[in-house]
CSV table of C-alpha atoms in Angstrom, one decimal:
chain,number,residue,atom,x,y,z
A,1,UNK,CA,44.1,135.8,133.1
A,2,UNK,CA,45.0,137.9,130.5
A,3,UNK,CA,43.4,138.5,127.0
A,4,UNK,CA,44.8,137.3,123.6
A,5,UNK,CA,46.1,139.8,121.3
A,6,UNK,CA,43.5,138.4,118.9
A,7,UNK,CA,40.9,139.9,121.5
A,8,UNK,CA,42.6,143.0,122.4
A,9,UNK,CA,42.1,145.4,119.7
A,10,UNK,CA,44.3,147.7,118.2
A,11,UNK,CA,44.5,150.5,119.8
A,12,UNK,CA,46.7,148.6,122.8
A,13,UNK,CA,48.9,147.8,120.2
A,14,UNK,CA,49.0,150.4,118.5
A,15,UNK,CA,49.9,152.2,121.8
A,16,UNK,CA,52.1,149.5,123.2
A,17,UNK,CA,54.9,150.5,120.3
A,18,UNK,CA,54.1,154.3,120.5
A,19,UNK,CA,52.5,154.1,117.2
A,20,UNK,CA,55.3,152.3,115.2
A,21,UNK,CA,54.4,149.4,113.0
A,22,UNK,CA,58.0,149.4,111.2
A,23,UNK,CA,61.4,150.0,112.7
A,24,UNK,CA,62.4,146.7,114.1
A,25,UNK,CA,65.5,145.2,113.5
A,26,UNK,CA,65.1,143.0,110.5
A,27,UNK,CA,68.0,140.3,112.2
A,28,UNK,CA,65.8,139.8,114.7
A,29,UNK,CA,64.0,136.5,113.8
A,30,UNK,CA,61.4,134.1,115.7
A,31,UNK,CA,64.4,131.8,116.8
A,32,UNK,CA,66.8,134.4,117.7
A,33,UNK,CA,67.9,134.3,121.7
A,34,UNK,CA,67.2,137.4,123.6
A,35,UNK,CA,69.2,137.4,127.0
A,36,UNK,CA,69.0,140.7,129.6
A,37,UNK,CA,72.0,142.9,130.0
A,38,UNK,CA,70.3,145.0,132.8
A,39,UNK,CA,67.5,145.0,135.2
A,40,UNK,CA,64.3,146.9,135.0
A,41,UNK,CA,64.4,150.3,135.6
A,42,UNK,CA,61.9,152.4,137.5
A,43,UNK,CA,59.7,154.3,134.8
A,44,UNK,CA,60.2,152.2,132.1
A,45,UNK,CA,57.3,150.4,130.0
A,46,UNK,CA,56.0,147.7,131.4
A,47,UNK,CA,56.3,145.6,128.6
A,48,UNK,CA,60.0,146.1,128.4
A,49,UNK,CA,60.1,145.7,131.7
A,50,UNK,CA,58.8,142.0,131.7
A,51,UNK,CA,61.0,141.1,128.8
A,52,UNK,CA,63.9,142.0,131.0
A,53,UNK,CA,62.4,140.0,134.2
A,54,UNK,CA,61.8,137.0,131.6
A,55,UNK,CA,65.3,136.9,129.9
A,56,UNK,CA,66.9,137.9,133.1
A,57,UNK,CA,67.0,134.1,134.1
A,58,UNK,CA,68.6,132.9,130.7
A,59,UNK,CA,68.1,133.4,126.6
A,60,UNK,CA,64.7,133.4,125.6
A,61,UNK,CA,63.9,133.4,122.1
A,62,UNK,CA,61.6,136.1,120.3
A,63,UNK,CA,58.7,133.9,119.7
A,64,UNK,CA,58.7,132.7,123.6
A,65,UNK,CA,58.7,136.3,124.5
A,66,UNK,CA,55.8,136.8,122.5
A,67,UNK,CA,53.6,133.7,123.6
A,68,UNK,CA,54.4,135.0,127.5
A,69,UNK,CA,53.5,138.4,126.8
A,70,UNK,CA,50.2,137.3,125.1
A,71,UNK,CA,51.6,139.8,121.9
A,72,UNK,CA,52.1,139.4,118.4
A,73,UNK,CA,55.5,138.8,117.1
A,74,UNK,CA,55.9,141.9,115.0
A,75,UNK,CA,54.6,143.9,118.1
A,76,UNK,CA,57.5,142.3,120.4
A,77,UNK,CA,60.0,142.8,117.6
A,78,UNK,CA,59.9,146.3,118.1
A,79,UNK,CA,59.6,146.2,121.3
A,80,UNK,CA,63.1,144.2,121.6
A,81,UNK,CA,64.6,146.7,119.3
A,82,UNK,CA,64.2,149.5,121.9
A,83,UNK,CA,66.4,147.3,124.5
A,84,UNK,CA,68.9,146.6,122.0
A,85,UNK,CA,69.5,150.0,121.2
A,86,UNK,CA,69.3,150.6,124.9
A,87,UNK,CA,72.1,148.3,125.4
A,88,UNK,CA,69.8,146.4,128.0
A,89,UNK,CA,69.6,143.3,125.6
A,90,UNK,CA,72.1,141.1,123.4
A,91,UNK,CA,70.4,139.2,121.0
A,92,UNK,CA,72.3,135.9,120.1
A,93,UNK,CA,71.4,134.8,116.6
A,94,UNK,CA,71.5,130.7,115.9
A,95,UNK,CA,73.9,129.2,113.8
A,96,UNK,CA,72.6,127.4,110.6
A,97,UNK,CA,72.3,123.5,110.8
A,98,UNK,CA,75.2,122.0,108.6
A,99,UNK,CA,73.9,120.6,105.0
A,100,UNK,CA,75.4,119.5,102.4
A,101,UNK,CA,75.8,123.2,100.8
A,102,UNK,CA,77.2,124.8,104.1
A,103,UNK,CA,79.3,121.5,106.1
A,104,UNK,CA,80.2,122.0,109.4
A,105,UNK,CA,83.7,121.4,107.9
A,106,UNK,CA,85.2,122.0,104.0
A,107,UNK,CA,86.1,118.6,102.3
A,108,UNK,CA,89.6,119.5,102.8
A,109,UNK,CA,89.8,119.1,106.6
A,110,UNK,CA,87.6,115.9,106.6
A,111,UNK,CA,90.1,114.3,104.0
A,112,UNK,CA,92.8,115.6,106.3
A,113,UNK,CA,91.2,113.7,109.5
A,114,UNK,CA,90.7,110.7,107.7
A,115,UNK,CA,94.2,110.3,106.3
A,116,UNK,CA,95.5,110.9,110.0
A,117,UNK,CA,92.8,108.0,111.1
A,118,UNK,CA,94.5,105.5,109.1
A,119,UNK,CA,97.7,106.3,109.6
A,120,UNK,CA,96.9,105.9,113.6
């Protein structure tokens, strides 16, 4: 069983991301979807290895990445911003939810739809 980040101290991190605590991309937020564009490679980190295993099978999102790999979220940020500049990750970013400041449609169309609906 492996050990919590919380009980792992800092110099793993701190190793982990070659020394970086800044650097990753800033789009790059707890929901986004990660999904693996390549396989691992021999030689490479082990950590990026894994999150190419993981999101090999389908889109995982940042935060699931970080619960399986027992590492904080900031840690695996950087981490994922080494395989996207690799090309050996797409990250898919969610659409907002519709509200009434951004609707899934302007008022114009919906007006448009209904007028067609009672004409039918």
């Amino acid at each position: 069983m492996s050990r919590s980040h919380r009980q792992e101290g800092p110099d793993r991190l701190y190793v982990i991301t070659s020394g970086r605590s800044a650097g990753a991309d800033e789009s790059l937020d707890a929901v986004t979807l990660i999904v693996a564009e390549s396989e691992p490679a021999a030689g490479m980190q082990s950590e990026h290895a894994e999150i190419l295993r993981m999101c090999g099978s389908g889109p995982m999102a940042v935060v699931e990445i970080s619960a399986h790999l027992h590492l904080p979220v900031a840690v695996v940020r950087i981490l994922l911003t080494d395989l996207l500049d690799a090309g050996r990750v797409t990250a898919r970013h969610p659409r907002p939810a519709p509200s009434p400041a951004r609707p899934l449609a302007s008022p114009d169309v919906l007006e448009k739809v209904l007028v067609a609906l009672h004409n039918l």
